Tab-separated table of C-alpha atoms and ligand atoms in Angstrom:
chain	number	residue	atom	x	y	z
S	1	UNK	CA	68.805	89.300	87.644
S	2	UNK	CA	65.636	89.386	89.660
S	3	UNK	CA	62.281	90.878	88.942
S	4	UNK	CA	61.729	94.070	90.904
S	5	UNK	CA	57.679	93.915	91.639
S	6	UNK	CA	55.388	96.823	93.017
S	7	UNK	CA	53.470	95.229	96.367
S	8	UNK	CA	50.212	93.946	95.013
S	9	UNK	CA	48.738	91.194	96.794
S	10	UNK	CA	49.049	88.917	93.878
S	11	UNK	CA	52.683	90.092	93.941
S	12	UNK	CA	53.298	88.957	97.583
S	13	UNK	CA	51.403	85.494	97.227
S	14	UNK	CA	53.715	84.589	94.109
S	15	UNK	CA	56.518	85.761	95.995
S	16	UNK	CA	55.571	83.649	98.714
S	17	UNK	CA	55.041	80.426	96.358
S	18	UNK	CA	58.849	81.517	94.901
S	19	UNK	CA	59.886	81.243	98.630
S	20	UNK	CA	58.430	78.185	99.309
S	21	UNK	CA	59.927	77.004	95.790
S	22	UNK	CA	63.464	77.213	97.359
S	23	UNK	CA	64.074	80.847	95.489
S	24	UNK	CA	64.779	84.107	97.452
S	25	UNK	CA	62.806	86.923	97.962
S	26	UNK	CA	64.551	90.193	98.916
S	27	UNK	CA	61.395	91.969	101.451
S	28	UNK	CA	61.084	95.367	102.720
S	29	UNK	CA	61.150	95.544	107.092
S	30	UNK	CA	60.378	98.221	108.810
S	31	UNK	CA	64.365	98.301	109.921
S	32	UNK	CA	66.553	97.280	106.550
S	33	UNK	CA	65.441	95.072	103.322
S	34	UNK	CA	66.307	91.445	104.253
S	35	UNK	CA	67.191	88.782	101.762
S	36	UNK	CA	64.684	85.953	102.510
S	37	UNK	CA	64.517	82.174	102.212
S	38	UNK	CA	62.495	78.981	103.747
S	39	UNK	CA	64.535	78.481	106.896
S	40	UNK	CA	63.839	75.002	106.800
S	41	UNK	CA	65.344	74.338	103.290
S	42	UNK	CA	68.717	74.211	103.196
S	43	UNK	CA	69.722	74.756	99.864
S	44	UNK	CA	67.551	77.833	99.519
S	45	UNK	CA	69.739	78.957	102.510
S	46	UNK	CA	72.535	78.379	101.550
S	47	UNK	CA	72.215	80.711	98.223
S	48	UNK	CA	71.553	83.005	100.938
S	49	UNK	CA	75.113	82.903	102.388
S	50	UNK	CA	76.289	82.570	98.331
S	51	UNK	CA	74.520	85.821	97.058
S	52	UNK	CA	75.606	87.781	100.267
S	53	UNK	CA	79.184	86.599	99.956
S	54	UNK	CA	78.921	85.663	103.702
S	55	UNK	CA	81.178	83.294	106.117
S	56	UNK	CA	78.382	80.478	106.687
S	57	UNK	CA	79.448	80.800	110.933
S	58	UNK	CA	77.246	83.644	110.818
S	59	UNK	CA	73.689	82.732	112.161
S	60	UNK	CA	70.365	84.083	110.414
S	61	UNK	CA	67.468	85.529	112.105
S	62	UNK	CA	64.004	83.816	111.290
S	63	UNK	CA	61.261	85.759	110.672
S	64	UNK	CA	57.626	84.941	111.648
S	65	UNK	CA	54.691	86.266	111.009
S	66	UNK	CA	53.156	86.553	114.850
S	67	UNK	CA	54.354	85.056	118.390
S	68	UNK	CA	52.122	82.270	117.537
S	69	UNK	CA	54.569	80.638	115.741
S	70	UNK	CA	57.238	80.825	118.239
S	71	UNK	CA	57.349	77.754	119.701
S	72	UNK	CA	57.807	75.995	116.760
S	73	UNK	CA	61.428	77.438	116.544
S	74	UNK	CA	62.663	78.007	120.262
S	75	UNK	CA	62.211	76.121	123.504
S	76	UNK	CA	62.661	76.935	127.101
S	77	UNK	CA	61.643	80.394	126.411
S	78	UNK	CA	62.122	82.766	129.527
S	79	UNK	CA	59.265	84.343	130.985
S	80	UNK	CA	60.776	88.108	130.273
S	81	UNK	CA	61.521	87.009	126.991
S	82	UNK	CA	57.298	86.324	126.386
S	83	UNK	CA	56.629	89.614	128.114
S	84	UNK	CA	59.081	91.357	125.669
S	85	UNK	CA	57.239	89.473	122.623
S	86	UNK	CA	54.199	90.957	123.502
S	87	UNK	CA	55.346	94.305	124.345
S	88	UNK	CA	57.859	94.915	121.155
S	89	UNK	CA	56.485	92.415	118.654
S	90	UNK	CA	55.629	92.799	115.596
S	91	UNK	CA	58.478	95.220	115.507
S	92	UNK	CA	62.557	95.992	115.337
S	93	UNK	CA	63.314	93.341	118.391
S	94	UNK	CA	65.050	90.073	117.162
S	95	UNK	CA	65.317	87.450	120.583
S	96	UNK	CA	67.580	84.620	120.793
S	97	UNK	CA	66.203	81.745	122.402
S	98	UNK	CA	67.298	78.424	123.093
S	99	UNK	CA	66.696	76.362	119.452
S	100	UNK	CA	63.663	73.573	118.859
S	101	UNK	CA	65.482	70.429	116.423
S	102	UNK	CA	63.221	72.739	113.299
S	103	UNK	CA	66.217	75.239	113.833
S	104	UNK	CA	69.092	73.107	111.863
S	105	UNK	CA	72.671	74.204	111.929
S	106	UNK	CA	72.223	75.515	108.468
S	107	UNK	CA	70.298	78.225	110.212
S	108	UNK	CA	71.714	78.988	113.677
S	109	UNK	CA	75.387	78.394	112.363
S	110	UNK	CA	75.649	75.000	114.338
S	111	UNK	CA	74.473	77.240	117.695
S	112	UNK	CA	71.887	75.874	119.857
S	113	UNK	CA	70.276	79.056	120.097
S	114	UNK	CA	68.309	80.777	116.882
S	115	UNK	CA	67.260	84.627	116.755
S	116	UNK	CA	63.482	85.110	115.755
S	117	UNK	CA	61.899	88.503	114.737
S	118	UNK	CA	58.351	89.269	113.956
S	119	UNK	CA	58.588	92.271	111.778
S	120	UNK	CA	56.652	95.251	111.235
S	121	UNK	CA	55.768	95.481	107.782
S	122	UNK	CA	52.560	94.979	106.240
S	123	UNK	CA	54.541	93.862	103.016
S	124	UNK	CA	56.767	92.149	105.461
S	125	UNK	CA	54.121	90.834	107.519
S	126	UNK	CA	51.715	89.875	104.164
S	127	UNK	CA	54.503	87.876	102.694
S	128	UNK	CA	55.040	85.764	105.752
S	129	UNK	CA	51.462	84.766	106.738
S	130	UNK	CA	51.182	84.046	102.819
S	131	UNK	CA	54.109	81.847	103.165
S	132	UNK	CA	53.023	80.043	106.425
S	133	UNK	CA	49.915	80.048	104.529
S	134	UNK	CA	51.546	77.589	102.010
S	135	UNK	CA	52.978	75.437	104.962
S	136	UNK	CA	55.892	77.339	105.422
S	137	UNK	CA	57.014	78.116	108.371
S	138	UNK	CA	59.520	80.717	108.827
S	139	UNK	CA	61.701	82.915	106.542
S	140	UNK	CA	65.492	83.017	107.082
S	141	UNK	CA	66.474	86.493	106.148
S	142	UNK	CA	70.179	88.582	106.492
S	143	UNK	CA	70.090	92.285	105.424
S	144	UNK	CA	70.311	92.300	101.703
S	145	UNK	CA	73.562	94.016	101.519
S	146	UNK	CA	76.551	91.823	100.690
S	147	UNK	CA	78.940	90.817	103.263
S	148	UNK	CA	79.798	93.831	105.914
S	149	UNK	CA	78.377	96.149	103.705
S	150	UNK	CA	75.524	99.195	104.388
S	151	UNK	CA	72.009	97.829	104.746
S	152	UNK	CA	69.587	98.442	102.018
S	153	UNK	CA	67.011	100.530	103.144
S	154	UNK	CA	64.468	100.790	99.836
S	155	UNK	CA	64.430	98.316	96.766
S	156	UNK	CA	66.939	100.163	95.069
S	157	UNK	CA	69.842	99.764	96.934
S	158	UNK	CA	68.896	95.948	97.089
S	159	UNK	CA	69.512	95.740	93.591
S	160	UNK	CA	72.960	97.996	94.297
S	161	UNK	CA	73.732	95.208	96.198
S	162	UNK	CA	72.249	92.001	95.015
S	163	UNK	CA	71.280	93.069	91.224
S	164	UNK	CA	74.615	90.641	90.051
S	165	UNK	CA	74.133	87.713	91.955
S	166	UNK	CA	70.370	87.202	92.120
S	167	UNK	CA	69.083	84.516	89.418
S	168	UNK	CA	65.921	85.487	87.235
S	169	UNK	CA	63.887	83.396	89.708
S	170	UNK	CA	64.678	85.227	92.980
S	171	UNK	CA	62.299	88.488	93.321
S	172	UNK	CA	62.594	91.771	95.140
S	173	UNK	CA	59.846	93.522	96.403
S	174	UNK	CA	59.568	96.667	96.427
S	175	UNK	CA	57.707	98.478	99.301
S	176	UNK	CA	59.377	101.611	99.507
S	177	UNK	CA	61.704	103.063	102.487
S	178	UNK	CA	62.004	101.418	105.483
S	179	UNK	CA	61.104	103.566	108.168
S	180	UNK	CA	63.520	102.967	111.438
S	181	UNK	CA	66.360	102.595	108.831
S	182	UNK	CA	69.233	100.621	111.027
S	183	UNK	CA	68.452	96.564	112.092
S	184	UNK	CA	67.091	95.691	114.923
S	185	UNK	CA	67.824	94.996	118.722
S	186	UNK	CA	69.059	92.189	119.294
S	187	UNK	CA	68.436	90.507	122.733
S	188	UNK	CA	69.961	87.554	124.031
S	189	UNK	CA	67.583	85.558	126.433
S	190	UNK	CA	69.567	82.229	127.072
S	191	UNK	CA	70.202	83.636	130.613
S	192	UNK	CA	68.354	84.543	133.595
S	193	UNK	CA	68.829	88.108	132.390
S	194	UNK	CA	68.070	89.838	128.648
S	195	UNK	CA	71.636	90.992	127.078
S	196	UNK	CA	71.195	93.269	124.152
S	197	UNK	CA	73.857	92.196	121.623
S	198	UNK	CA	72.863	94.574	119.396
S	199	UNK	CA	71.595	97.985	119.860
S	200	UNK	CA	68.297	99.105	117.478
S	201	UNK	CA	65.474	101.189	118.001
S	202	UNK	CA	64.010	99.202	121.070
S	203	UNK	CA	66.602	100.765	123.037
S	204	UNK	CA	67.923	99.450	126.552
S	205	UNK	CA	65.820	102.041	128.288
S	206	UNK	CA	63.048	100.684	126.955
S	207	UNK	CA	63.655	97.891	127.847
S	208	UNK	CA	64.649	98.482	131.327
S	209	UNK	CA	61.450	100.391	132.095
S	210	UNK	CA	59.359	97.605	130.691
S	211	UNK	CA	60.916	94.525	132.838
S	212	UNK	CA	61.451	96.756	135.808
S	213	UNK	CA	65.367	95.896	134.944
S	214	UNK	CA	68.755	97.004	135.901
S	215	UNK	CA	70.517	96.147	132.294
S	216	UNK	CA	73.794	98.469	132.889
S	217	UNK	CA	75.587	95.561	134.581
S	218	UNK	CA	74.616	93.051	131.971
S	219	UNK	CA	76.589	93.839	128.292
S	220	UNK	CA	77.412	91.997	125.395
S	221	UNK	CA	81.486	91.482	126.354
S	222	UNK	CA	80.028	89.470	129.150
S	223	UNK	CA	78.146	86.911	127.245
S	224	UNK	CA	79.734	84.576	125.573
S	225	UNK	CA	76.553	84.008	122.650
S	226	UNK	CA	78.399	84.187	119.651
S	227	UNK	CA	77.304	87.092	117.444
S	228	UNK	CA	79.722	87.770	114.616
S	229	UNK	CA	78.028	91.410	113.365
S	230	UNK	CA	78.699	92.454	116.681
S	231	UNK	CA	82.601	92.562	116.007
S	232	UNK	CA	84.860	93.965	113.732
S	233	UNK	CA	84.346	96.003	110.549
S	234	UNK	CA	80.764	96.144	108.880
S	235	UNK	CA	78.178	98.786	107.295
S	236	UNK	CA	80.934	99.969	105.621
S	237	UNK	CA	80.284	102.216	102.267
S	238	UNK	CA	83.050	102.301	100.167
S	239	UNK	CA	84.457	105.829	101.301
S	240	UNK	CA	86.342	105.755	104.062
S	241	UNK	CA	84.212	106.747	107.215
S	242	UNK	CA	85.528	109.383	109.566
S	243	UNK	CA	84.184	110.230	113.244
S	244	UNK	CA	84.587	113.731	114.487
S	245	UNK	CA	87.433	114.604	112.552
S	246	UNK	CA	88.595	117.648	110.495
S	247	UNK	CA	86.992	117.803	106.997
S	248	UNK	CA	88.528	119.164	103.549
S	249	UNK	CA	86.708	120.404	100.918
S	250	UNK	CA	85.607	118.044	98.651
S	251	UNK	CA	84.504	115.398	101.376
S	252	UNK	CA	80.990	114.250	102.118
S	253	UNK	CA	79.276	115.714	105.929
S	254	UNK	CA	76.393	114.143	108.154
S	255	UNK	CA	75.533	115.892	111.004
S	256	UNK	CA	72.471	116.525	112.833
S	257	UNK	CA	70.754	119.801	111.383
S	258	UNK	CA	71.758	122.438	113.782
S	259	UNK	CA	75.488	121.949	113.125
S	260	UNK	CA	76.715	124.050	109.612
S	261	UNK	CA	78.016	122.338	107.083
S	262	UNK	CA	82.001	122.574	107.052
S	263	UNK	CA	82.715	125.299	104.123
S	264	UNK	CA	83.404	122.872	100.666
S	265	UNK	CA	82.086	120.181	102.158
S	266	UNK	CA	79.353	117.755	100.790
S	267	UNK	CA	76.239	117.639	103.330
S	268	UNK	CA	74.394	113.907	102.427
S	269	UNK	CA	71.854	114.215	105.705
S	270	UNK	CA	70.869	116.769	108.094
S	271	UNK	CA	68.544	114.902	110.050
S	272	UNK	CA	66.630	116.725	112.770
S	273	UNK	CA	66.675	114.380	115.277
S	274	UNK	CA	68.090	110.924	115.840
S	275	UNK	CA	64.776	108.783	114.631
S	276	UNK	CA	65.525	110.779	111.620
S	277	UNK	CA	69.453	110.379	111.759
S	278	UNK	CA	69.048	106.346	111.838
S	279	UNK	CA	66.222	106.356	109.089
S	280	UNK	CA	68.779	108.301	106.563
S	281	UNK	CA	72.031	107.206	107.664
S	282	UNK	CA	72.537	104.404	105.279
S	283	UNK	CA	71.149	106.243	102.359
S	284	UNK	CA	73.307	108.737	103.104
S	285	UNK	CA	76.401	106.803	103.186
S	286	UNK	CA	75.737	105.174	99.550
S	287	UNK	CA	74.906	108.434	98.812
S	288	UNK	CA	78.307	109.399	99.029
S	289	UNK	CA	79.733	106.019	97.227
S	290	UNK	CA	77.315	107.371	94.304
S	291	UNK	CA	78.898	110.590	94.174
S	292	UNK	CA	82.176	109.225	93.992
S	293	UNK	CA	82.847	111.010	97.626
S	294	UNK	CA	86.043	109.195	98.805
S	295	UNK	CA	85.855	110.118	102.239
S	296	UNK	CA	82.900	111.139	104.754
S	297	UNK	CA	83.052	113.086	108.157
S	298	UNK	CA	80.116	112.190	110.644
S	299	UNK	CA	79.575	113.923	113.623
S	300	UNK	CA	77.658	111.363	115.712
S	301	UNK	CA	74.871	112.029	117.961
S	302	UNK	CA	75.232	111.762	121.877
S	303	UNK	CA	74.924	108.118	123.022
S	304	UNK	CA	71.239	108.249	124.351
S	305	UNK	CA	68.586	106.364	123.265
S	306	UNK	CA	68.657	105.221	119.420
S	307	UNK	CA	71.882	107.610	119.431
S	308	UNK	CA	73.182	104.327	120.657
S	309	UNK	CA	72.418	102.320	117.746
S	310	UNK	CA	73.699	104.911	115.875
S	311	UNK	CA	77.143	105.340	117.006
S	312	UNK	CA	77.304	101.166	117.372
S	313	UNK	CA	76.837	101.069	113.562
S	314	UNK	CA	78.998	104.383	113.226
S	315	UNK	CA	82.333	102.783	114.784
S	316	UNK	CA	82.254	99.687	112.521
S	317	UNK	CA	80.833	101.325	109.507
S	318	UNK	CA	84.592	104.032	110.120
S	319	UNK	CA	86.565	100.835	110.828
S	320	UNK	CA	86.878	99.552	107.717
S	321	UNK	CA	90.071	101.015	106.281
S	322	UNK	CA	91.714	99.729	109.672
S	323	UNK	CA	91.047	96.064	108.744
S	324	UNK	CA	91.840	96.756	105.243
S	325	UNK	CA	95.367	97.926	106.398
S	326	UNK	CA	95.953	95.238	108.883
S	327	UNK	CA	94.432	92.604	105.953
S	328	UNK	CA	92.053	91.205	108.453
S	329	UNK	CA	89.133	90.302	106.798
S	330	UNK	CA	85.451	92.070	107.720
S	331	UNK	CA	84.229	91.357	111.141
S	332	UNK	CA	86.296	89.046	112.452
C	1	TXA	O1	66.531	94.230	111.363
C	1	TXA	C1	67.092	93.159	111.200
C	1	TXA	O2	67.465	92.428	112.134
C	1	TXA	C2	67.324	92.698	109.749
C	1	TXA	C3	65.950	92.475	109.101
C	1	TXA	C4	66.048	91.935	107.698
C	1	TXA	O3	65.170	91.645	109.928
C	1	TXA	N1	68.132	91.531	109.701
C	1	TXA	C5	69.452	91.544	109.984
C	1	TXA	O4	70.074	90.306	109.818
C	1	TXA	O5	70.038	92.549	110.340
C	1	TXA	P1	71.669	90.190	109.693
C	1	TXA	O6	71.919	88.731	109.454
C	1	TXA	O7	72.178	91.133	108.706
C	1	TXA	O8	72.164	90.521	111.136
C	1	TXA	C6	71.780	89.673	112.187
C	1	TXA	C7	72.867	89.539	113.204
C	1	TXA	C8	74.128	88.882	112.671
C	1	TXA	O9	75.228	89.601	113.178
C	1	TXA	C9	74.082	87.494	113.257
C	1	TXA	O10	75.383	87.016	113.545
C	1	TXA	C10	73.278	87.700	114.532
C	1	TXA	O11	72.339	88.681	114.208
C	1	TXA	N2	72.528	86.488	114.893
C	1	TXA	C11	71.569	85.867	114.189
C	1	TXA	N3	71.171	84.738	114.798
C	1	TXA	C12	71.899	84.659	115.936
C	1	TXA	C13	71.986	83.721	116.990
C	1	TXA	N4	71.250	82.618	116.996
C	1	TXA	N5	72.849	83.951	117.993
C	1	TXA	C14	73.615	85.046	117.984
C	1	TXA	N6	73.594	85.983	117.017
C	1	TXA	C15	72.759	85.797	116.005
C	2	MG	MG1	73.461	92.553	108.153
């Protein structure tokens, strides 16, 4: 099992020396925990894909420390793509970009195009420029849940996850909440035009009114960038998930706060708005596998700005039992 360590800066540089060691560090983001590792070792990677329990043709997203560092990783990169950098970076925006050879399959999943995220963290961001500090020069890093499971938004519920499979050498820091609570956007920016692969926080409006864009017509079914968490089951709690159905007593509720709690039901969140609904979703949901609820009703929230993200993560996260029927395994 890992050591669990308190954010001193002592803390973070030993951290970052275990990192650049070829052991993982489980980090608090502003978005989930991720599950880090030098993305240019690929042993220390690979334990990634071993203590997640994850298919190893699903890419990881390297994290660096400021746009400086970009060009190290990707090549060719489009002139919106820079313009987003500045605008969104550090913060929940992960681009894909056309790889540099530093990218090895081991990362990108044998893609020629790698996902890079400057996070918004100081623990986040402290840990990296310690790390490049040390000659490193970018952290690999999944969400530290194991495979297609809910996202570990604080420290704890990275050792829910992880706890069993870390080795005394890994470490988790511990830097409390994370404050958006769902991953970030993903934007693909191979082509002339951004495609957001996955929704987040940086939402498509955003996005639009920054590049002067028209995104409607561009969308992920169009793009053939392979992106495995886009498909299939994922985020998945071990009760069964249920969207705007008809609860019994006995079952666990999240809605926003202005709708009443179905009578015998279990409320687990009654966020106020949706920045609040994506920041307690996923504790909610292990909420509920702590309680021993078996199933939970969610009303969603309408499908406008991070209400987007929401409901993206809300469809796979109540698709689970369907896969489990039809014994096809998680998001494929
Ligand atoms: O907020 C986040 O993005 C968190 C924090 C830790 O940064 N990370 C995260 O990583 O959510 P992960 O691996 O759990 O989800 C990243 C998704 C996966 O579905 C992966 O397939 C996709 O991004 N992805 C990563 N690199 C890619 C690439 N080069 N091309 C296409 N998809 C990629
Ligand atoms: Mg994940």
């Amino acid at each position: 099992m890992a050591s669990i360590s308190n954010c001193t800066a002592s803390i973070i540089k030993d951290a970052a020396i275990a990192l650049k060691e070829g052991h993982l560090v489980a980090f608090p983001t502003e978005t989930v925990y991720g599950l880090g590792a030098d993305a240019t070792n690929e042993k220390a990677v690979a334990r990634i894909y071993e203590v997640k329990g994850r298919p190893t043709d699903h890419p990881l997203i390297v994290h660096i420390s400021s746009i400086e560092l970009l060009d190290k990783w990707a090549r060719d990169i489009p002139e919106y793509a820079i313009k987003l950098a500045r605008a969104f970076w550090p913060g929940p925006m992960t681009l894909i970009l056309p790889r540099t050879a530093l990218a090895k399959d081991f990362v990108t999943a044998g893609q020629n195009n790698v996902g890079i995220r400057v996070p918004e963290h100081t623990v986040a961001l402290e840990l990296l420029k310690e790390f490049e500090a040390q000659g490193g020069l970018g952290v690999a890093a999944p969400s530290a849940n194991r495979f297609g499971k809910v996202s570990p938004t604080t420290s704890e519920a990275v050792v829910d996850e992880l706890g069993n499979y870390l080795s005394p050498n890994d470490q988790i820091l511990n830097g409390g909440s994370s404050q958006i609570g769902i991953e970030s956007t993903i934007i693909d920016c191979t082509k002339d035009v951004p495609v957001i692969l996955r929704p987040g926080y940086i939402t498509s409006e955003m996005i639009e009114n920054f590049l002067f864009l028209d995104l409607a017509k561009f969308n992920a079914v169009s793009n053939n960038v392979k992106s495995p968490g886009l498909l299939g089951a994922h985020y998945s709690p071990t009760a069964q998930v249920i969207l705007n159905g008809v609860p019994q007593p006995g079952d666990g509720f999240i809605a926003l706060a202005d709708i009443p709690t179905p009578s015998g039901t279990v409320r687990l969140a009654s966020p106020k708005n949706n920045t609040e609904y994506a920041h307690y979703l996923y504790s909610a949901l292990r909420l509920a596998d702590r309680k021993g609820i078996k199933t939970v009703h969610v009303i969603p929230p309408v499908q406008q700005g991070v209400g987007v993200a929401i409901n993206n993560r809300l469809i796979k996260s109540a698709q689970k039992k369907l896969s489990d029927f039809s014994n096809v395994g998680e998001n494929l």
